[in-house]
CSV table of C-alpha atoms and ligand atoms in Angstrom, one decimal:
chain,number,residue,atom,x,y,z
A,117,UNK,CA,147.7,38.2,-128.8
A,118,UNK,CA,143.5,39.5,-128.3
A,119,UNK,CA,142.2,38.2,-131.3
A,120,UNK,CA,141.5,34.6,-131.4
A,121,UNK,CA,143.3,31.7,-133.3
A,122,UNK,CA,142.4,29.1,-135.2
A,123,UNK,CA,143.2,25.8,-135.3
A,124,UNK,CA,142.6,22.7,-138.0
A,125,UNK,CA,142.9,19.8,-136.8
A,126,UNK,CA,143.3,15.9,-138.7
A,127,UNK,CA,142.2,13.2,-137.0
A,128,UNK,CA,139.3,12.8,-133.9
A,129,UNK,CA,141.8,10.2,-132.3
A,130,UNK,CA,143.5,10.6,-128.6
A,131,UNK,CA,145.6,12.9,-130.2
A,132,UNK,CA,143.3,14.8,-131.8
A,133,UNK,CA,141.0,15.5,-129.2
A,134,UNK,CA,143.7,16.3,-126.7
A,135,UNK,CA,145.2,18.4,-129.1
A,136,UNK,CA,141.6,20.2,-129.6
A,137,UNK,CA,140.7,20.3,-126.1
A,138,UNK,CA,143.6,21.8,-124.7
A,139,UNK,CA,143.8,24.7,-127.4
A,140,UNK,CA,140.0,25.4,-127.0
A,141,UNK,CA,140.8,25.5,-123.0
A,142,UNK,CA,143.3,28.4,-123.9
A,143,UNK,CA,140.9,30.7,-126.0
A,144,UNK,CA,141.3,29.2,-129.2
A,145,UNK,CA,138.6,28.2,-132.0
A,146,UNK,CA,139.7,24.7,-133.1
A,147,UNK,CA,137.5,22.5,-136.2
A,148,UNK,CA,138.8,18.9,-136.6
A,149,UNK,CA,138.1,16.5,-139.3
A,150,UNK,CA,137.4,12.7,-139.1
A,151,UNK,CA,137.3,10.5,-142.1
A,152,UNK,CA,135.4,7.6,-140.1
A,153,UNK,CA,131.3,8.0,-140.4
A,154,UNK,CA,130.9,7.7,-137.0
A,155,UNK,CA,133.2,9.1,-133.7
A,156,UNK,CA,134.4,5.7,-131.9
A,157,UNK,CA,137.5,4.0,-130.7
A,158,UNK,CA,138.9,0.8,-132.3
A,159,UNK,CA,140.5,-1.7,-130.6
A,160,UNK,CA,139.9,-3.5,-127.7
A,161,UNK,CA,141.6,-2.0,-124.2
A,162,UNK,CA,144.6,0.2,-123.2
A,163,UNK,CA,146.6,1.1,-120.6
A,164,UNK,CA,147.2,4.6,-118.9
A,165,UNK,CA,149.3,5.5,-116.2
A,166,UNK,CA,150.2,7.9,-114.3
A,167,UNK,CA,151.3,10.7,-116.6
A,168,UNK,CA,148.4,10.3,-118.9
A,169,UNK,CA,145.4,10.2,-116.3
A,170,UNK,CA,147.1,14.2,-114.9
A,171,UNK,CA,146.4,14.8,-119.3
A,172,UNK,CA,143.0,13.5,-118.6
A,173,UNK,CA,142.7,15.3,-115.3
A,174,UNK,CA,143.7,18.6,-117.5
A,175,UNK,CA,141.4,17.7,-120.2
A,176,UNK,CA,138.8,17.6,-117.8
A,177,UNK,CA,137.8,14.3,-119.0
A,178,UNK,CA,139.6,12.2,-115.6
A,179,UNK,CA,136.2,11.8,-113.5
A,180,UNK,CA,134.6,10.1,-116.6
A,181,UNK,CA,137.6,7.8,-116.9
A,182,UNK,CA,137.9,6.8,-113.5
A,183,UNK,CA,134.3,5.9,-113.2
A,184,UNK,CA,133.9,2.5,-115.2
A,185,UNK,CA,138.2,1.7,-116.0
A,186,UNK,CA,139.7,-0.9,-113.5
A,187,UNK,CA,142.3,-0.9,-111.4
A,188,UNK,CA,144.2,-3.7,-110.5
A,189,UNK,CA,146.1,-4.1,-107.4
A,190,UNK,CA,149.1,-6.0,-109.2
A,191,UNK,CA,151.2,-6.4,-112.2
A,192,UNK,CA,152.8,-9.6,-112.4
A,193,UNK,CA,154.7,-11.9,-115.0
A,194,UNK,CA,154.4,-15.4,-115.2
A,195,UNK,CA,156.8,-17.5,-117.6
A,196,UNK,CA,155.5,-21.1,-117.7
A,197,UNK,CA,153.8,-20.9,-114.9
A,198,UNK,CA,156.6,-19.7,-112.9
A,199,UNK,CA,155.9,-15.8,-111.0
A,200,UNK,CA,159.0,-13.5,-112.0
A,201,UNK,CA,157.9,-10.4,-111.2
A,202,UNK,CA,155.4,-8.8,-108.9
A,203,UNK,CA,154.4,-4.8,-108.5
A,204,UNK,CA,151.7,-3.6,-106.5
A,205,UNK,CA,149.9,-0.5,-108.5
A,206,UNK,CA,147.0,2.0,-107.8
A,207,UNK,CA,147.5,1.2,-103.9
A,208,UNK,CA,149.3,4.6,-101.4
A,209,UNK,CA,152.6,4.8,-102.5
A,210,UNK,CA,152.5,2.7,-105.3
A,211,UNK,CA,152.4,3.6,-109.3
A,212,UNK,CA,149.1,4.2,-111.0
A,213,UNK,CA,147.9,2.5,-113.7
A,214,UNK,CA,144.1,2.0,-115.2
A,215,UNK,CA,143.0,-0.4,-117.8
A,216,UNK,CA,139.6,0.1,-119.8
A,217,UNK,CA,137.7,-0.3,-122.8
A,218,UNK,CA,139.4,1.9,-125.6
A,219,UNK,CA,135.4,2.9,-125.8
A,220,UNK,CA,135.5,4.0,-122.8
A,221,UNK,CA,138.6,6.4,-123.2
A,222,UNK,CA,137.4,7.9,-126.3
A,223,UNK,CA,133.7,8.4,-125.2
A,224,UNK,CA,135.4,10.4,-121.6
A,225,UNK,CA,137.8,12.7,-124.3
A,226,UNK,CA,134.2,13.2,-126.6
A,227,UNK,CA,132.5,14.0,-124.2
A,228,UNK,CA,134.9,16.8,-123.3
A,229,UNK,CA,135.6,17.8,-126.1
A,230,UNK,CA,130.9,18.3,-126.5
A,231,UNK,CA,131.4,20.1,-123.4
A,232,UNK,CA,133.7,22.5,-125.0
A,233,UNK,CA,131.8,23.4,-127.7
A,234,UNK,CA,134.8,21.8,-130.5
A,235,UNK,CA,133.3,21.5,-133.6
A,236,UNK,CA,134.0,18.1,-135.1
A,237,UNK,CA,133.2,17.1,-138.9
A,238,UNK,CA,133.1,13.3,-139.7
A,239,UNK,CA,133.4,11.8,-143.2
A,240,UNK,CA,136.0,14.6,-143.6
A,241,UNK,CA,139.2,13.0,-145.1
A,242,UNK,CA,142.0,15.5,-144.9
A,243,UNK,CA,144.7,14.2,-148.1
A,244,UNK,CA,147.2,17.6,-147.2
A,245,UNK,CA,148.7,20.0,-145.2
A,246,UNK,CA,150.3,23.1,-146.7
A,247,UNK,CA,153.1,24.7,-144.2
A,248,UNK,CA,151.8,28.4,-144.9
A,249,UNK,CA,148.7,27.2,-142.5
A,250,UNK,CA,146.1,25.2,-145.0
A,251,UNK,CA,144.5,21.9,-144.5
A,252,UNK,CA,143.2,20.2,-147.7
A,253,UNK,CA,140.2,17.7,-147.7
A,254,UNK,CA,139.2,14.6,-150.3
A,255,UNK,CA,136.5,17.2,-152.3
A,256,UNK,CA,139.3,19.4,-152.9
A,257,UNK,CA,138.5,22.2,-150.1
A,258,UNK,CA,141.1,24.0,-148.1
A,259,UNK,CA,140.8,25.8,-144.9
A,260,UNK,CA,142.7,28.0,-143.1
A,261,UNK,CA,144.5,28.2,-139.9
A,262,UNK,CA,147.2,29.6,-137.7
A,263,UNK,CA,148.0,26.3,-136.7
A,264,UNK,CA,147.3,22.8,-138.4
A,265,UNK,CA,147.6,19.7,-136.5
A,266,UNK,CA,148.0,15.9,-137.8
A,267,UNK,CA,146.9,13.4,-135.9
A,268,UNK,CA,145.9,11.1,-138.4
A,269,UNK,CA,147.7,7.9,-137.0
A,270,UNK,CA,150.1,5.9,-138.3
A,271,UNK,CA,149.4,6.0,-142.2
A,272,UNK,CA,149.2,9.6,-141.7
A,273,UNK,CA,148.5,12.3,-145.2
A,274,UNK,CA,149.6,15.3,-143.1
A,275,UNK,CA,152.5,14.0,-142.4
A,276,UNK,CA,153.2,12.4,-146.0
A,277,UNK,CA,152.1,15.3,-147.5
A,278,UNK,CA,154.9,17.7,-146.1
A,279,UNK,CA,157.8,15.1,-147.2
A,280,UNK,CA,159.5,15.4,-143.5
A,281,UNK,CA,162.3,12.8,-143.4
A,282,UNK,CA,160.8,9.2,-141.9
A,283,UNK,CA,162.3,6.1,-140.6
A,284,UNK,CA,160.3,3.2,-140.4
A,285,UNK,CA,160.9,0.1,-138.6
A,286,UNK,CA,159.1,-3.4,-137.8
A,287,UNK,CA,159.3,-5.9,-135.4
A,288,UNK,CA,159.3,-9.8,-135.8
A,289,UNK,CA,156.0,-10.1,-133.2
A,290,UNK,CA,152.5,-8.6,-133.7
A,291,UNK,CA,149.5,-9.0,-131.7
A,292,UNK,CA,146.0,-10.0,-131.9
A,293,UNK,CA,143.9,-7.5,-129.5
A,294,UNK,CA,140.7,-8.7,-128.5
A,295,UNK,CA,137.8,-8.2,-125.7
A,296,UNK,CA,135.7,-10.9,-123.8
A,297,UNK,CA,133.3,-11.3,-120.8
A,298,UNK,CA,135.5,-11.9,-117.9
A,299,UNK,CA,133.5,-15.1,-116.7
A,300,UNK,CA,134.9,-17.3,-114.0
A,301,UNK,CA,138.1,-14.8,-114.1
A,302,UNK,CA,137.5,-12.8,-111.2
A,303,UNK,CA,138.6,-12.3,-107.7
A,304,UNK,CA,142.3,-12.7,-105.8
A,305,UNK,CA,144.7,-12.7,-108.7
A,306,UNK,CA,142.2,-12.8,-111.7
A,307,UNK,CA,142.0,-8.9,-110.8
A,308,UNK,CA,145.5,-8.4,-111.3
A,309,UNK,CA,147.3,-7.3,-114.5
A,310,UNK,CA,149.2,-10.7,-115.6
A,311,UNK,CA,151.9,-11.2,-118.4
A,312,UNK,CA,151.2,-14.5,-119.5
A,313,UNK,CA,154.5,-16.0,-121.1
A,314,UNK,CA,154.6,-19.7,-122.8
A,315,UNK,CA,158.1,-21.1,-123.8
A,316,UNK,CA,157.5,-23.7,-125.6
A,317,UNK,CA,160.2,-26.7,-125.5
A,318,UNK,CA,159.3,-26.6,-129.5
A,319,UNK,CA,160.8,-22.9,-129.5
A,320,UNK,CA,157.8,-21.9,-129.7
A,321,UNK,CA,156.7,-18.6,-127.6
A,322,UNK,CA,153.5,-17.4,-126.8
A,323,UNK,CA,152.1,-14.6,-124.6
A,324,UNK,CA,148.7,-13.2,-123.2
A,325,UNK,CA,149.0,-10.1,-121.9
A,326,UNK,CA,145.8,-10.9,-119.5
A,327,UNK,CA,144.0,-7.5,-118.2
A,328,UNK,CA,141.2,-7.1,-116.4
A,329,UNK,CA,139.4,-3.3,-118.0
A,330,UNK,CA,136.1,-3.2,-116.2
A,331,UNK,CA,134.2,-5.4,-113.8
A,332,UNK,CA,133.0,-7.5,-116.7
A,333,UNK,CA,135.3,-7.4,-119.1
A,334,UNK,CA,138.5,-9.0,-119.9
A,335,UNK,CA,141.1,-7.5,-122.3
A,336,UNK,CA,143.5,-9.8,-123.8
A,337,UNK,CA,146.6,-8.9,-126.3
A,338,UNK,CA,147.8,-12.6,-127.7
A,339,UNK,CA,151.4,-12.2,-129.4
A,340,UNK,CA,152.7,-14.4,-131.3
A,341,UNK,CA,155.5,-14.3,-133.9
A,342,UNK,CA,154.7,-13.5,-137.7
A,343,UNK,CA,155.8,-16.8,-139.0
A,344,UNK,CA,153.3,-18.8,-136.7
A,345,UNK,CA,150.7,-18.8,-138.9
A,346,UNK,CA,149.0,-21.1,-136.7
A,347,UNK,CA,148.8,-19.2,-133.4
A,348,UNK,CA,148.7,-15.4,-135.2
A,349,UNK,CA,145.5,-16.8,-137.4
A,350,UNK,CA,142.6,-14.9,-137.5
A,351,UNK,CA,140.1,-15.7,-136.3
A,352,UNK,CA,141.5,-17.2,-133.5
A,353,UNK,CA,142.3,-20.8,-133.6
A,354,UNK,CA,142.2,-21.4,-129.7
A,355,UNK,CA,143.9,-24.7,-129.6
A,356,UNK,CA,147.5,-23.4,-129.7
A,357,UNK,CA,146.8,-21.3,-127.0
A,358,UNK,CA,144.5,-23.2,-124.8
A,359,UNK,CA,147.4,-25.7,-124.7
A,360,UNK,CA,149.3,-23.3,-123.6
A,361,UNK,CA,147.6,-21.3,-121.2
A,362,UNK,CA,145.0,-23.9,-119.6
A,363,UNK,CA,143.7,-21.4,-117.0
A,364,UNK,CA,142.4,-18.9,-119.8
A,365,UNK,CA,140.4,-21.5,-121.3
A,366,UNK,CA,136.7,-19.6,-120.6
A,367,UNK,CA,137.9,-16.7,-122.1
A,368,UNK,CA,139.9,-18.4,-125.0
A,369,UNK,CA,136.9,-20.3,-126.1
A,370,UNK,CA,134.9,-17.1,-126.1
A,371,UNK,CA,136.4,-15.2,-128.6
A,372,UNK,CA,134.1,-16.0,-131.5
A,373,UNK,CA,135.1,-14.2,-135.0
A,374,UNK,CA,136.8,-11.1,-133.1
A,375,UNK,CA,140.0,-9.9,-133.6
A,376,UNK,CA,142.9,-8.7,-135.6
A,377,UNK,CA,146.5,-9.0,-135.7
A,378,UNK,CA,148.3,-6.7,-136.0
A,379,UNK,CA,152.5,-6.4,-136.4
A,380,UNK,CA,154.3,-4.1,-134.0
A,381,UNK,CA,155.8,-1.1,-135.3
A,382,UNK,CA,158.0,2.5,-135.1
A,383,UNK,CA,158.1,5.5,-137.1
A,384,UNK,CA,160.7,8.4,-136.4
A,385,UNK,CA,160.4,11.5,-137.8
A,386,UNK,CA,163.4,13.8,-138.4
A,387,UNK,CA,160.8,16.9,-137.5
A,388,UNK,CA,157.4,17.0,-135.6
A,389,UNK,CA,156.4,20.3,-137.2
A,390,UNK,CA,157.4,22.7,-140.7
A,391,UNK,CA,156.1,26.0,-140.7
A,392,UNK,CA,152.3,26.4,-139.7
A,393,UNK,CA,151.8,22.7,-139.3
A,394,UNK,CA,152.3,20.2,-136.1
A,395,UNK,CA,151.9,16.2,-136.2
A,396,UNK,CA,151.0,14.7,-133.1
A,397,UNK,CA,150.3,11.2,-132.0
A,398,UNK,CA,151.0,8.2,-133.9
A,399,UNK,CA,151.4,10.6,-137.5
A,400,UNK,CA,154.6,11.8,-135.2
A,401,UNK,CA,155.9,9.1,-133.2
A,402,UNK,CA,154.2,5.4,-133.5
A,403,UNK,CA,156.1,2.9,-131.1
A,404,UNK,CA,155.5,-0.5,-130.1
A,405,UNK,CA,153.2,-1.0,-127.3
A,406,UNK,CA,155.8,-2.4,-125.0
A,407,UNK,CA,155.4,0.0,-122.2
A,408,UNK,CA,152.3,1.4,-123.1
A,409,UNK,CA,152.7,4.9,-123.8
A,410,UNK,CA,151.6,5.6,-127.4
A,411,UNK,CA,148.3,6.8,-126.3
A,412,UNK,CA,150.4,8.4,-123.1
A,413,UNK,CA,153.0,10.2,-125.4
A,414,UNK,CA,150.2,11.6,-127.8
A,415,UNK,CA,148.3,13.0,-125.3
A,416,UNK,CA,150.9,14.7,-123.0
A,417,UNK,CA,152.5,15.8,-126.3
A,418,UNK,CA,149.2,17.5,-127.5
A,419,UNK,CA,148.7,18.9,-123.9
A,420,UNK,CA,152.6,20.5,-124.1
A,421,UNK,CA,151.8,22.1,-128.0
A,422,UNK,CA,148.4,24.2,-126.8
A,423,UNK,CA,151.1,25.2,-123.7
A,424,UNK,CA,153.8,26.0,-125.9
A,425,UNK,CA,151.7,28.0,-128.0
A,426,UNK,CA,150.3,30.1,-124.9
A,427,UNK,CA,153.7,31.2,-123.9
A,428,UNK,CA,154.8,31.8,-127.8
A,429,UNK,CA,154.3,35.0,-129.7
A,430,UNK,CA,154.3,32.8,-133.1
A,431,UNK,CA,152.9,29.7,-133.8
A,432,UNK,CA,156.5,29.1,-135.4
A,433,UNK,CA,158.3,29.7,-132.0
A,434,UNK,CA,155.5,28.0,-129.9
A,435,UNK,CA,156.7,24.8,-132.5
A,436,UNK,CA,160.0,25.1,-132.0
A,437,UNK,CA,159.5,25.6,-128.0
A,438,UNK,CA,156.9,22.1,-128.1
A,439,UNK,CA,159.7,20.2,-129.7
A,440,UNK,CA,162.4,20.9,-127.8
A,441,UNK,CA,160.8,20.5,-124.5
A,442,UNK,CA,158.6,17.4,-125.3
A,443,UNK,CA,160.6,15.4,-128.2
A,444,UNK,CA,163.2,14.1,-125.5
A,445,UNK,CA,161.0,12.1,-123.5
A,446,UNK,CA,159.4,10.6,-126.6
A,447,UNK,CA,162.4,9.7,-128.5
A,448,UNK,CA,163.3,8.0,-125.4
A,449,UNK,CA,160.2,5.9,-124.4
A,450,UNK,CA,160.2,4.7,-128.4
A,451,UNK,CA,163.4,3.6,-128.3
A,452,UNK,CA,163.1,1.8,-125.2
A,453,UNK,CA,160.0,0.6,-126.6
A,454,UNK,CA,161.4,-0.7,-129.1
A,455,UNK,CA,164.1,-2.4,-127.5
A,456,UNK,CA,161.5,-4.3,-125.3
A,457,UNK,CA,159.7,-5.0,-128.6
A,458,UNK,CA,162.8,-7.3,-130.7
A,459,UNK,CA,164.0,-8.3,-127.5
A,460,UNK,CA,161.1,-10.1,-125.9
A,461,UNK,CA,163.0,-8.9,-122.4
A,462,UNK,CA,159.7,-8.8,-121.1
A,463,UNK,CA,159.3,-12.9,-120.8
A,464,UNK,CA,161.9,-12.1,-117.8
A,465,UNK,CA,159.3,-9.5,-115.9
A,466,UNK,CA,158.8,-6.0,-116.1
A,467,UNK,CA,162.1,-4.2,-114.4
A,468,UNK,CA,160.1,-1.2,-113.4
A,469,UNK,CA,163.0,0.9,-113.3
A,470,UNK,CA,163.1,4.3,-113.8
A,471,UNK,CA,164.5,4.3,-117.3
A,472,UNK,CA,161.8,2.5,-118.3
A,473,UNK,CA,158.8,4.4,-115.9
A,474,UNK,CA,160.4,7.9,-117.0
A,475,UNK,CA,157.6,8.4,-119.0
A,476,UNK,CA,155.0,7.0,-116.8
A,477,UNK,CA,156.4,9.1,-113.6
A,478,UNK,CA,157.1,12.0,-115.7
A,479,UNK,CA,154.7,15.2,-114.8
A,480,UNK,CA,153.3,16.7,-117.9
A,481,UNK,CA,153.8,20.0,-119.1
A,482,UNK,CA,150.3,21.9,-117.9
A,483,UNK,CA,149.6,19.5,-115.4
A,484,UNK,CA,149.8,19.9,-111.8
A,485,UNK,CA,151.0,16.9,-109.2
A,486,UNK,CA,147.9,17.2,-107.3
A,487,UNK,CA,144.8,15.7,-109.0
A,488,UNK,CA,142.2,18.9,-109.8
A,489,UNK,CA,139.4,16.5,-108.6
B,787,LIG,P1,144.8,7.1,-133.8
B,787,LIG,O1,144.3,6.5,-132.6
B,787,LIG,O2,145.2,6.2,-134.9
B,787,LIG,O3,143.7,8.1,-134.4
B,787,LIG,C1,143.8,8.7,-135.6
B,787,LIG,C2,142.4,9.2,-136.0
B,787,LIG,O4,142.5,9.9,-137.3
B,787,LIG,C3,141.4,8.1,-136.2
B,787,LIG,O5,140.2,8.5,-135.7
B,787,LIG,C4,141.3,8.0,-137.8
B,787,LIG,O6,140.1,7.5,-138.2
B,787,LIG,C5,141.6,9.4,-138.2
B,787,LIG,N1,142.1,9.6,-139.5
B,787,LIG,C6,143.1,8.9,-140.1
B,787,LIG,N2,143.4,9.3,-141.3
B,787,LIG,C7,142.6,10.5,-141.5
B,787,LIG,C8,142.5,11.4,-142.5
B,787,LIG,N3,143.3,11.3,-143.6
B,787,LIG,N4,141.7,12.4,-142.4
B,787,LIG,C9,140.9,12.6,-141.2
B,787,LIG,N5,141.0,11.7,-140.2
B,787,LIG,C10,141.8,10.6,-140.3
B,787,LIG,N6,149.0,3.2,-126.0
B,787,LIG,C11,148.9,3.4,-124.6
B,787,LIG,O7,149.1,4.5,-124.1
B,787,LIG,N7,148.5,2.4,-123.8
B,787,LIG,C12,148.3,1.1,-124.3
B,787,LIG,O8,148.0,0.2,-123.6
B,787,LIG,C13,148.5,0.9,-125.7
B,787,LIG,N8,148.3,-0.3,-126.2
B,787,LIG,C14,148.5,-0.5,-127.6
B,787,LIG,C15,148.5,-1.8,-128.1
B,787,LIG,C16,148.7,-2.0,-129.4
B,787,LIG,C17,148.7,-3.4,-130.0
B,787,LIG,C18,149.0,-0.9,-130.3
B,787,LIG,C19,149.2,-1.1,-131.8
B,787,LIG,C20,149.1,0.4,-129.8
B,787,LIG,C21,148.9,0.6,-128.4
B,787,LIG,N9,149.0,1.8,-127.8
B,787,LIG,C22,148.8,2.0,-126.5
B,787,LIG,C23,149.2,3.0,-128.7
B,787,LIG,C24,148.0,3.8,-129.0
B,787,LIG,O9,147.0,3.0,-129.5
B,787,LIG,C25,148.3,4.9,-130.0
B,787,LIG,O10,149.5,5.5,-129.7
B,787,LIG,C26,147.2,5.9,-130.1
B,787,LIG,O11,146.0,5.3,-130.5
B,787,LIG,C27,147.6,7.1,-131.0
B,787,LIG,O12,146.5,8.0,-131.1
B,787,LIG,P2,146.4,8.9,-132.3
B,787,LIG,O13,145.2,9.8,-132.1
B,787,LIG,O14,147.7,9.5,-132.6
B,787,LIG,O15,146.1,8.0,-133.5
B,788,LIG,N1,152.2,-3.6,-122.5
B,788,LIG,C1,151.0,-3.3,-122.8
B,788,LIG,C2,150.4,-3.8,-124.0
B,788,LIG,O1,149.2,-3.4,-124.3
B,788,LIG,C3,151.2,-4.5,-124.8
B,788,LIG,C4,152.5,-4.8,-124.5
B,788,LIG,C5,153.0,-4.3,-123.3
B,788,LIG,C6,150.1,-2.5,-121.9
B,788,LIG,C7,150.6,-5.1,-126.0
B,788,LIG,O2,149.3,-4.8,-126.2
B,788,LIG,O3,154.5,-5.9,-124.8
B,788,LIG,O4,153.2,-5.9,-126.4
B,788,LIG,C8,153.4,-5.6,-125.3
């Protein structure tokens, strides 16, 4: 096909962005809207292995990543104070995995995305998708396009807008994600990834997910079940979890006014795509964060749609193509996710096997083994 194709695209998320990089890096004009005022990541850190930094490498957006994420020499789990697993990561022969800023993320896949000319609107709230190949927006616009994309997140419009059959699950746990200045918490095994579990002779359980993201800066993801009001309180009531994790004190009593809860979740959809129009990310596939994939899933599976669409003659085959060769790998990694997620397995150590690393040592469609760098 000569003449060039368009693409609208919902949502400047990971998604988004990997979805409009990687079609403007095959010879497409892309436009995407973002409802927020201003281009930035919420949240506070994340987690990408193996299989998402050869996206990134793809992206071209890898270099910026690598310069300014951490990563750790270890992964360990400790369950009252007792070690119950141990990895090695990022060393020869060992797994990668970096931890940042979601900031810093989103400001290496902007940045792309500026240096290939991708046109992105803000205050541009898409409310529709039509499956002929139109995207509508809050002022009652519509533009056209070969292919439509949403990747509005979680509380998707594209997606709720083309009725595709959804399942919806929640879990018991939620977390409350917040950033703070590392402190006293550096060196020997303060630089190591550590899953923090407290079983409390109460019944109570509590968990820091403790992870270093820069040389300053400490992510932390606190779980704690929906019913303790106490210890899922916002803003955070450090006693609770000072008295259970001693050692975190510095950082505990840091914390200020920041952070949110927020209850793990999963939405399955019984298609990704309907006519003209793909959903990709989170609007497609939200899991729980147990294995730390969303962001990994979205952006392999918005790296595998621009591929699928190069070796399509229609947008409609390169859809059915993108579906059948990515949706496997997701449906998996959710479910597993889930599993994790009502389970609380995790309080036992991460079991590293390869059912639940396929994702992370999977190779992307249009990635290459060998870093480009
Ligand atoms: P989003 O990041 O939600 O982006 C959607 C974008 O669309 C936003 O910019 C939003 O403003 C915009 N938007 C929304 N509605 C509209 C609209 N109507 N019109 C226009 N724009 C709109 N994943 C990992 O890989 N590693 C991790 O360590 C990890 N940790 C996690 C921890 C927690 C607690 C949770 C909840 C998730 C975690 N994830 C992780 C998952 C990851 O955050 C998501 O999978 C990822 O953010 C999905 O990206 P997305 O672009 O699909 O959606
Ligand atoms: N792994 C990661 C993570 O961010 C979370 C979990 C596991 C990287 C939560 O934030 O089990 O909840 C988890």
């Amino acid at each position: 096909m000569s003449e060039t194709r368009h693409a609208e695209i919902a949502g400047a998320g990971f998604a988004g962005l990997a979805s409009a990089i990687a079609l403007k890096q095959r010879g497409w004009s892309v436009r995407v809207h973002e409802s927020s005022p201003e281009l930035r990541a919420f949240g506070a850190g994340i987690y990408i292995w193996d299989n998402g930094l050869h996206v990134l490498d793809s992206l071209d957006a890898y270099q910026q990543v690598l310069n300014g994420a951490f990563a750790a020499p270890a992964y360990e789990t400790r369950t009252n104070g007792v070690r119950l697993s141990y990895q090695r990561i990022n060393q020869p022969g060992y797994r990668r995995l970096l931890t940042m800023t979601r900031q810093h993320l989103y400001e290496a896949m902007l940045d792309s995305a500026r240096r290939h000319g991708i046109e992105i609107v803000t205050r541009s709230e898409v409310v529709a998708a039509d499956p002929e190949g139109r995207l509508k927006v809050a002022d009652g616009r519509w533009f056209e396009a070969d292919l439509v994309i949403g990747a509005d997140g979680v509380k998707s419009k594209v997606r709720d807008s083309l009725d595709i059959p959804l399942e919806r699950q929640r879990y018991h746990d939620g977390l409350t994600r917040v950033l703070a200045p590392r402190g006293p918490l550096k060196g020997g095994d303060w630089d190591n990834v550590i899953d923090f579990w407290h079983k409390g002779e109460d019944g109570r359980t509590l968990r820091i997910l403790y992870t270093p993201c820069s040389e300053d800066t400490l992510y932390m993801a606190m779980m704690a079940g929906l019913d303790d009001h106490e210890a899922a309180a916002i803003p955070v009531n450090p006693a609770p979890w000072v008295e259970a994790f001693p050692g975190l004190r510095p950082a505990l009593e840091s914390l200020g006014d920041r952070g949110r809860y927020d209850l793990y979740e999963k939405t399955v959809l019984k298609e990704w795509a309907i006519g003209k129009v793909a959903v990709v990310g989170d609007s497609a596939h939200a899991m729980p964060p147990t294995l730390a994939q969303g962001a990994g899933c979205a952006m392999m599976n918005a790296l595998g749609l621009a591929v699928a669409m190069e070796e399509s003659d229609t947008v409609e085959e390169g859809l059915a193509l993108w579906q059948q060769r990515e949706r496997p790998l997701t449906d998996h990694t959710q479910g597993r996710a889930a599993e994790l997620a009502a389970s609380r397995e995790l309080a036992h150590g991460m079991s590293w096997s390869d059912t639940d690393m396929r994702a992370a040592g999977h190779l992307p469609t249009g990635t290459s083994a060998a870093f480009s760098a």
